[in-house]
Tab-separated table of C-alpha atoms in Angstrom:
chain	number	residue	atom	x	y	z
A	297	MET	CA	16.216	-8.178	11.997
A	298	GLY	CA	13.208	-8.429	14.249
A	299	LEU	CA	10.961	-10.564	12.036
A	300	ARG	CA	9.287	-13.526	13.714
A	301	GLU	CA	9.428	-16.980	12.112
A	302	ASP	CA	5.771	-16.772	11.061
A	303	GLN	CA	6.350	-13.315	9.582
A	304	ILE	CA	9.311	-14.568	7.557
A	305	GLU	CA	7.046	-17.219	6.064
A	306	ARG	CA	3.947	-14.988	5.679
A	307	TYR	CA	5.850	-12.266	3.854
A	308	SER	CA	8.389	-14.539	2.146
A	309	ARG	CA	7.150	-13.809	-1.381
A	310	GLN	CA	7.770	-10.091	-0.970
A	311	ILE	CA	10.921	-10.426	1.166
A	312	LEU	CA	12.298	-12.370	-1.808
A	313	LEU	CA	11.892	-9.356	-4.054
A	314	PRO	CA	14.983	-7.316	-4.825
A	315	ARG	CA	14.738	-3.902	-3.117
A	316	ILE	CA	12.342	-5.175	-0.432
A	317	GLY	CA	13.989	-7.873	1.688
A	318	GLY	CA	13.782	-7.858	5.458
A	319	LYS	CA	14.469	-4.143	5.709
A	320	GLY	CA	11.597	-3.320	3.373
A	321	GLN	CA	9.301	-5.631	5.292
A	322	GLN	CA	10.217	-3.864	8.504
A	323	LYS	CA	9.330	-0.530	6.875
A	324	LEU	CA	5.882	-1.908	6.010
A	325	LEU	CA	5.372	-3.210	9.550
A	326	ASP	CA	6.331	0.196	10.946
A	327	ALA	CA	4.077	2.148	8.550
A	328	ARG	CA	0.758	3.804	9.379
A	329	VAL	CA	-1.742	4.235	6.548
A	330	LEU	CA	-5.126	5.948	6.689
A	331	ILE	CA	-7.848	4.801	4.324
A	332	ILE	CA	-10.743	7.179	3.863
A	333	GLY	CA	-13.810	5.163	2.929
A	334	ALA	CA	-14.293	1.419	3.380
A	335	GLY	CA	-16.126	1.185	0.074
A	336	GLY	CA	-15.285	0.265	-3.499
A	337	LEU	CA	-11.768	1.737	-3.448
A	338	GLY	CA	-10.962	1.319	0.228
A	339	SER	CA	-11.847	-2.379	0.179
A	340	PRO	CA	-9.190	-3.683	-2.213
A	341	ALA	CA	-6.676	-1.136	-0.917
A	342	ALA	CA	-7.173	-2.253	2.694
A	343	LEU	CA	-7.073	-5.941	1.791
A	344	TYR	CA	-3.727	-5.673	0.012
A	345	LEU	CA	-2.178	-3.358	2.598
A	346	ALA	CA	-3.219	-5.533	5.542
A	347	SER	CA	-1.991	-8.612	3.705
A	348	ALA	CA	1.355	-6.949	3.013
A	349	GLY	CA	1.820	-6.308	6.733
A	350	ILE	CA	1.229	-2.576	7.070
A	351	GLY	CA	1.517	-2.113	10.827
A	352	ARG	CA	-1.393	0.225	11.384
A	353	ILE	CA	-4.361	0.848	9.110
A	354	GLY	CA	-6.845	3.553	10.043
A	355	ILE	CA	-10.237	3.322	8.359
A	356	VAL	CA	-12.699	6.191	8.375
A	357	ASP	CA	-16.263	5.661	7.205
A	358	SER	CA	-19.585	6.797	8.646
A	359	ASP	CA	-21.792	4.373	6.723
A	360	LYS	CA	-23.305	0.992	7.397
A	361	VAL	CA	-23.106	-1.974	5.045
A	362	GLU	CA	-26.004	-2.100	2.585
A	363	LEU	CA	-26.943	-4.833	0.149
A	364	SER	CA	-26.155	-2.609	-2.850
A	365	ASN	CA	-22.567	-2.194	-1.559
A	366	LEU	CA	-21.651	-5.842	-1.871
A	367	GLN	CA	-21.296	-5.817	-5.657
A	368	ARG	CA	-17.970	-3.976	-5.279
A	369	GLN	CA	-17.081	-3.405	-1.606
A	370	ILE	CA	-15.225	-6.654	-1.096
A	371	LEU	CA	-14.341	-6.067	2.551
A	372	HIS	CA	-17.945	-6.788	3.483
A	373	SER	CA	-20.124	-9.900	3.314
A	374	THR	CA	-23.835	-10.577	3.345
A	375	ALA	CA	-23.580	-11.386	7.049
A	376	ASP	CA	-22.310	-7.831	7.644
A	377	LEU	CA	-25.467	-6.100	6.385
A	378	GLY	CA	-26.452	-3.344	8.809
A	379	ARG	CA	-23.086	-3.334	10.620
A	380	THR	CA	-20.849	-0.300	10.467
A	381	LYS	CA	-18.438	-0.554	7.568
A	382	VAL	CA	-15.468	0.143	9.798
A	383	ASP	CA	-16.307	-2.754	12.143
A	384	SER	CA	-16.922	-5.084	9.238
A	385	ALA	CA	-13.629	-3.962	7.688
A	386	LYS	CA	-11.722	-4.525	10.922
A	387	ASP	CA	-13.035	-8.087	11.278
A	388	THR	CA	-12.213	-8.954	7.671
A	389	LEU	CA	-8.690	-7.553	7.886
A	390	ASN	CA	-7.967	-9.078	11.296
A	391	ALA	CA	-9.006	-12.457	9.954
A	392	ILE	CA	-6.336	-12.127	7.262
A	393	ASN	CA	-3.484	-10.671	9.264
A	394	GLN	CA	-3.186	-9.830	12.938
A	395	ASP	CA	0.036	-7.912	12.250
A	396	ALA	CA	-2.047	-5.080	10.854
A	397	GLU	CA	-3.587	-3.153	13.709
A	398	VAL	CA	-6.870	-1.803	12.336
A	399	VAL	CA	-8.128	1.452	13.833
A	400	PRO	CA	-11.809	1.911	12.971
A	401	ASP	CA	-13.299	5.401	13.046
A	402	GLN	CA	-17.014	5.661	12.351
A	403	ILE	CA	-17.335	9.369	11.674
A	404	ARG	CA	-17.936	11.709	8.779
A	405	LEU	CA	-14.845	13.770	8.056
A	406	THR	CA	-15.278	17.520	8.497
A	407	SER	CA	-13.031	20.559	8.579
A	408	GLU	CA	-13.144	20.225	12.382
A	409	ASN	CA	-11.868	16.677	12.777
A	410	ILE	CA	-9.767	15.819	9.714
A	411	MET	CA	-6.462	17.425	10.744
A	412	ASP	CA	-6.227	15.478	14.017
A	413	ILE	CA	-7.043	12.235	12.229
A	414	ILE	CA	-4.555	12.489	9.364
A	415	ALA	CA	-1.783	13.683	11.705
A	416	LYS	CA	-1.427	10.124	13.058
A	417	TYR	CA	-0.603	8.564	9.677
A	418	ASP	CA	2.290	8.518	7.203
A	419	ILE	CA	0.207	8.484	4.030
A	420	ILE	CA	-3.471	8.797	3.170
A	421	ILE	CA	-5.624	6.926	0.648
A	422	ASP	CA	-8.695	8.778	-0.532
A	423	GLY	CA	-11.391	6.265	-1.349
A	424	SER	CA	-14.277	8.657	-0.772
A	425	ASP	CA	-17.326	8.750	-3.021
A	426	ASN	CA	-18.169	12.446	-2.949
A	427	PHE	CA	-16.680	15.807	-3.870
A	428	PRO	CA	-16.943	17.552	-0.471
A	429	THR	CA	-14.808	14.839	1.161
A	430	ARG	CA	-12.402	14.669	-1.788
A	431	TYR	CA	-11.665	18.408	-1.624
A	432	LEU	CA	-11.533	18.361	2.163
A	433	VAL	CA	-9.014	15.510	2.102
A	434	ASN	CA	-6.906	17.145	-0.612
A	435	ASP	CA	-6.788	20.480	1.187
A	436	ALA	CA	-6.067	18.913	4.578
A	437	CYS	CA	-3.238	16.817	3.137
A	438	VAL	CA	-1.723	19.770	1.260
A	439	ILE	CA	-1.943	22.050	4.311
A	440	SER	CA	-0.385	19.434	6.594
A	441	GLY	CA	2.108	18.123	4.011
A	442	LYS	CA	0.778	14.540	4.039
A	443	PRO	CA	1.244	12.335	0.970
A	444	LEU	CA	-2.111	11.437	-0.540
A	445	VAL	CA	-3.159	8.837	-3.084
A	446	HIS	CA	-6.257	9.974	-4.915
A	447	GLY	CA	-8.614	7.549	-6.592
A	448	GLY	CA	-11.895	8.091	-8.341
A	449	ILE	CA	-14.338	5.851	-10.172
A	450	PHE	CA	-17.322	6.585	-12.351
A	451	ARG	CA	-19.332	4.059	-14.372
A	452	PHE	CA	-16.711	2.243	-16.519
A	453	ASP	CA	-13.877	4.680	-15.791
A	454	GLY	CA	-11.373	5.128	-13.044
A	455	GLN	CA	-8.490	7.433	-12.242
A	456	ALA	CA	-5.660	7.653	-9.759
A	457	MET	CA	-2.908	10.098	-8.872
A	458	THR	CA	-0.401	10.405	-6.049
A	459	ILE	CA	0.074	13.793	-4.452
A	460	LEU	CA	3.248	14.801	-2.622
A	461	PRO	CA	2.331	18.243	-1.273
A	462	GLY	CA	4.801	20.922	-2.284
A	463	GLU	CA	6.432	18.602	-4.810
A	464	SER	CA	3.742	17.408	-7.212
A	465	ALA	CA	0.367	18.583	-8.454
A	466	CYS	CA	-2.553	18.297	-6.043
A	467	TYR	CA	-6.175	17.539	-6.856
A	468	ARG	CA	-6.978	21.262	-7.106
A	469	CYS	CA	-4.173	21.748	-9.662
A	470	LEU	CA	-6.282	19.407	-11.788
A	471	PHE	CA	-9.758	20.620	-10.810
A	472	PRO	CA	-9.518	23.923	-8.900
A	473	GLU	CA	-13.087	23.923	-7.573
A	474	PRO	CA	-15.736	21.272	-7.049
A	475	PRO	CA	-18.591	21.193	-9.548
A	476	PRO	CA	-21.778	22.884	-8.370
A	477	PRO	CA	-24.133	20.638	-6.390
A	478	GLY	CA	-26.465	18.620	-8.577
A	479	LEU	CA	-24.476	18.999	-11.813
A	480	VAL	CA	-22.467	15.806	-11.578
A	481	PRO	CA	-24.242	12.601	-10.653
A	482	SER	CA	-22.707	10.964	-7.627
A	483	CYS	CA	-21.346	7.461	-7.729
A	484	GLN	CA	-24.533	6.168	-6.190
A	485	GLU	CA	-26.650	7.614	-8.999
A	486	ALA	CA	-24.264	6.952	-11.854
A	487	GLY	CA	-23.486	3.322	-11.289
A	488	ILE	CA	-20.118	1.607	-11.177
A	489	LEU	CA	-18.630	-1.663	-12.333
A	490	GLY	CA	-17.128	-3.435	-9.324
A	491	ALA	CA	-13.951	-4.513	-11.101
A	492	VAL	CA	-13.156	-0.859	-11.905
A	493	ALA	CA	-13.148	-0.121	-8.184
A	494	GLY	CA	-10.901	-3.141	-7.713
A	495	ILE	CA	-8.382	-1.966	-10.286
A	496	ILE	CA	-8.174	1.604	-9.014
A	497	GLY	CA	-8.184	0.676	-5.321
A	498	THR	CA	-5.442	-1.854	-5.965
A	499	MET	CA	-3.482	0.816	-7.822
A	500	GLN	CA	-3.795	3.033	-4.730
A	501	ALA	CA	-2.475	0.246	-2.492
A	502	ASN	CA	0.446	-0.227	-4.877
A	503	GLU	CA	1.299	3.472	-4.680
A	504	VAL	CA	1.295	3.318	-0.880
A	505	LEU	CA	3.576	0.264	-0.873
A	506	LYS	CA	6.059	1.972	-3.216
A	507	TYR	CA	6.000	5.151	-1.155
A	508	ILE	CA	6.698	3.304	2.097
A	509	LEU	CA	9.397	1.123	0.523
A	510	GLY	CA	10.942	4.055	-1.325
A	511	ILE	CA	11.066	2.152	-4.601
A	512	GLY	CA	9.926	2.785	-8.160
A	513	ASN	CA	8.238	5.858	-9.573
A	514	LEU	CA	5.112	7.219	-7.941
A	515	LEU	CA	2.097	8.395	-9.929
A	516	THR	CA	3.000	11.978	-9.168
A	517	GLY	CA	2.449	14.727	-11.716
A	518	ARG	CA	0.449	12.333	-13.861
A	519	LEU	CA	-3.115	11.140	-13.740
A	520	LEU	CA	-3.688	7.494	-14.582
A	521	ILE	CA	-6.967	6.940	-16.406
A	522	PHE	CA	-8.488	3.494	-16.843
A	523	ASN	CA	-11.382	2.588	-19.115
A	524	ALA	CA	-12.941	-0.791	-18.521
A	525	LEU	CA	-14.742	-1.078	-21.864
A	526	ASP	CA	-11.509	-0.660	-23.829
A	527	SER	CA	-9.341	-2.220	-21.130
A	528	SER	CA	-7.141	0.816	-21.701
A	529	PHE	CA	-4.827	2.750	-19.442
A	530	ARG	CA	-3.561	6.178	-20.344
A	531	GLN	CA	-1.691	8.861	-18.474
A	532	VAL	CA	-2.141	12.602	-18.560
A	533	LYS	CA	0.634	14.858	-17.334
A	534	VAL	CA	-0.517	17.085	-14.506
A	535	PRO	CA	1.901	19.944	-13.818
A	536	ARG	CA	1.591	21.963	-10.639
A	537	ASP	CA	-0.687	24.961	-11.134
A	538	PRO	CA	1.148	28.149	-10.101
A	539	LYS	CA	-2.304	29.565	-9.369
A	540	CYS	CA	-3.595	26.490	-7.515
A	541	PRO	CA	-6.116	27.590	-4.880
A	542	VAL	CA	-4.429	25.508	-2.201
A	543	CYS	CA	-0.881	24.376	-3.088
A	544	SER	CA	0.503	27.456	-4.867
A	545	GLU	CA	2.683	30.031	-3.179
A	546	LYS	CA	-0.258	32.375	-2.745
A	547	PRO	CA	-3.174	30.092	-1.894
A	548	THR	CA	-6.720	31.411	-1.700
A	549	VAL	CA	-7.835	28.375	0.277
A	550	THR	CA	-6.027	28.714	3.582
A	551	LYS	CA	-8.515	26.990	5.833
A	552	LEU	CA	-10.601	23.898	5.328
A	553	ILE	CA	-13.999	24.113	3.648
A	554	ASP	CA	-17.048	21.940	4.263
A	555	TYR	CA	-18.678	21.936	0.852
A	556	GLU	CA	-22.353	21.072	0.644
A	557	GLN	CA	-23.200	17.453	0.223
A	558	PHE	CA	-23.744	16.841	-3.469
A	559	CYS	CA	-25.532	13.589	-3.580
A	560	SER	CA	-29.242	14.269	-3.595
A	561	LEU	CA	-29.969	10.672	-2.605
A	562	ARG	CA	-27.865	10.948	0.499
A	563	GLN	CA	-29.369	14.311	1.415
A	564	LYS	CA	-32.850	12.841	1.343
A	565	LYS	CA	-31.771	9.925	3.484
A	566	GLU	CA	-30.162	12.076	6.116
A	567	GLU	CA	-33.038	14.544	6.368
B	264	MET	CA	42.662	-22.786	3.331
B	265	THR	CA	40.423	-21.904	6.266
B	266	GLU	CA	37.894	-19.132	6.028
B	267	ASN	CA	36.789	-17.017	8.944
B	268	ILE	CA	33.081	-17.796	9.261
B	269	ASN	CA	31.026	-14.930	10.685
B	270	LYS	CA	27.553	-16.501	10.766
B	271	ARG	CA	26.073	-19.961	10.338
B	272	LEU	CA	22.680	-21.094	9.137
B	273	ASN	CA	21.471	-24.696	9.143
B	274	LEU	CA	18.694	-25.023	6.571
B	275	LYS	CA	18.352	-28.797	6.578
B	276	GLY	CA	14.697	-29.666	6.087
B	277	VAL	CA	13.797	-26.108	5.067
B	278	SER	CA	12.189	-26.115	1.640
B	279	CYS	CA	12.286	-23.630	-1.224
B	280	PRO	CA	11.949	-20.721	-1.249
B	281	LEU	CA	11.977	-20.289	2.531
B	282	ASN	CA	15.598	-21.485	2.699
B	283	PHE	CA	16.643	-18.664	0.382
B	284	VAL	CA	14.478	-16.128	2.247
B	285	LYS	CA	16.319	-17.042	5.457
B	286	THR	CA	19.698	-16.863	3.716
B	287	LYS	CA	18.811	-13.457	2.311
B	288	LEU	CA	17.665	-12.133	5.702
B	289	LYS	CA	20.833	-13.390	7.388
B	290	LEU	CA	23.035	-11.789	4.726
B	291	GLU	CA	21.162	-8.493	5.203
B	292	GLU	CA	22.314	-8.415	8.831
B	293	MET	CA	25.947	-8.925	7.869
B	294	GLN	CA	28.702	-6.608	6.674
B	295	ASP	CA	30.129	-6.666	3.169
B	296	LYS	CA	32.753	-9.406	2.622
B	297	GLN	CA	31.713	-11.293	5.748
B	298	ILE	CA	31.260	-15.032	5.371
B	299	LEU	CA	28.029	-16.949	5.936
B	300	GLU	CA	28.034	-20.731	6.218
B	301	VAL	CA	24.814	-22.352	5.024
B	302	ILE	CA	23.859	-26.022	5.159
B	303	LEU	CA	21.402	-27.055	2.467
B	304	ASP	CA	19.653	-30.261	1.445
B	305	ASP	CA	20.487	-31.816	-1.891
B	306	GLY	CA	17.936	-31.641	-4.702
B	307	GLU	CA	15.686	-28.582	-5.149
B	308	PRO	CA	17.490	-26.479	-2.496
B	309	MET	CA	20.905	-27.038	-4.127
B	310	LYS	CA	19.410	-26.338	-7.550
B	311	ASN	CA	17.763	-23.051	-6.544
B	312	VAL	CA	19.417	-21.406	-3.571
B	313	PRO	CA	22.985	-21.013	-4.914
B	314	ARG	CA	21.621	-19.468	-8.117
B	315	SER	CA	19.477	-16.990	-6.168
B	316	ILE	CA	22.396	-16.103	-3.907
B	317	LYS	CA	24.524	-15.322	-6.963
B	318	GLU	CA	21.702	-13.316	-8.552
B	319	GLU	CA	21.715	-11.029	-5.513
B	320	GLY	CA	25.398	-10.423	-6.117
B	321	HIS	CA	26.926	-12.572	-3.375
B	322	LYS	CA	29.818	-14.955	-3.971
B	323	ILE	CA	29.807	-18.654	-3.227
B	324	ILE	CA	33.389	-19.344	-2.293
B	325	LYS	CA	33.157	-22.981	-1.241
B	326	VAL	CA	30.797	-25.942	-1.698
B	327	GLU	CA	31.383	-29.060	0.362
B	328	LYS	CA	29.375	-32.293	0.243
B	329	LEU	CA	28.484	-33.558	3.698
B	330	PRO	CA	28.426	-37.250	4.677
B	331	ASP	CA	24.627	-37.104	5.220
B	332	GLY	CA	24.036	-36.003	1.618
B	333	GLY	CA	23.568	-32.304	2.322
B	334	PHE	CA	25.892	-29.499	1.269
B	335	LYS	CA	27.823	-26.836	3.135
B	336	LEU	CA	28.190	-23.519	1.316
B	337	LEU	CA	30.396	-20.606	2.228
B	338	ILE	CA	28.948	-17.331	0.970
B	339	LYS	CA	30.818	-14.050	0.864
B	340	LYS	CA	28.454	-11.121	1.192
B	341	GLY	CA	28.583	-8.691	-1.673
B	342	GLY	CA	26.160	-7.315	-4.115
B	343	ARG	CA	23.575	-4.630	-4.294
B	344	LYS	CA	23.062	-2.209	-1.476
B	345	ASP	CA	19.322	-2.249	-2.064
B	346	GLY	CA	19.034	-6.049	-1.771
C-alpha cells in the first residue's frame, strides 16, 4: 500500500472503518470530484471531501465573495471579501489538506464549456443556485454518463438525490422542464438558513464518498427532503420517467440548452 | 511448534488506535492464512488491538510475553474480504 506515514495518521479514523481500510483510502486519493458552485452547498461538500483525501477537487464558480455569502458559505472568511470564490476555496482547502489538489475554474458554465470540464472528473456535485445551471448540469451529466449528486435548498427546506445516468432517475424525470423565468424566487431572493445548506451539502459529500468507495446504498431513485423547522427527513421514490426529455430512450433534449437566467437580481447586476 | 512468519511489525511506542491501523494495513497487503507477527506494548494496546484484530475476522494464534514487558502476537490473516 502506498500510503505515507502522515497519511496513515491523517486518515486513520476512516481507514479503521470496516469496508474502507487502506484500499478504500487509496480509492479516495485516486478520485477526481467536480463541485459546481463554491457556495452554500459546495462549501461543506468541498470541506469534507478535501478532508477525506479526495485526490483532485475541481471547483467551478464565477462569483466573488460577498458579505451576504458568509452566513452559509463556510469556505470563505471575512478576509476573502472581494476575492474570487474559487481562489478563496482553494486556499481554505489547501490549508486543511495538501493531498487534495484543488483545481479552481472561475467561469460560468454554458452549453459550450461544460462537457470538456465534466469529462475530467469521476463524479459531479451540483451546488448551483439557479435553474439554468441545474438543468445544464443534469443534461450534460446524463448525455456524458457522469454520476451526479443533486442538491437544492430553499428557505428552511433542502433536497438531495444521486443520479446514475441510464440507471436511476435524473433531475428531469422529477421536473421535466424548468419553471418559467420570474415564477420561482431564486435563492438570493427567498432566503436560506445556513445550517440547511450545511446539511444538504454534507449529504452530497457523503454520497460522493460512498460512490467512490463502492459501499452502502446511494440516494438513487429517491429524493431526500429535509425540513429544518420540523427537523424532519423524508424520502420520495423517484422512478425513471419513460418519457423523460433527456434520459429516456427517445429524448427530446439531445443537445445542451442555455436557459435564460432566472434571478432578476443577478440580471440587473450583470447589465 | 514453530510458525512460518510472513511479515513482522514492531509497534512498540505506537499508541491506540494507530497501532491497530498499521496492523490492519499490513494485513491488507497479505494473503489469506499468512502469518503476521506484531509486537505491542502492554496496557491500552494489549487491551484494544487484539480485540479489534478478532473483530475483523483474523485469528490470534499465539501470544508471548516479552522480557521488556511488551507482547508478541502471531496473527493469521482471515476474515472479511471487504475489510
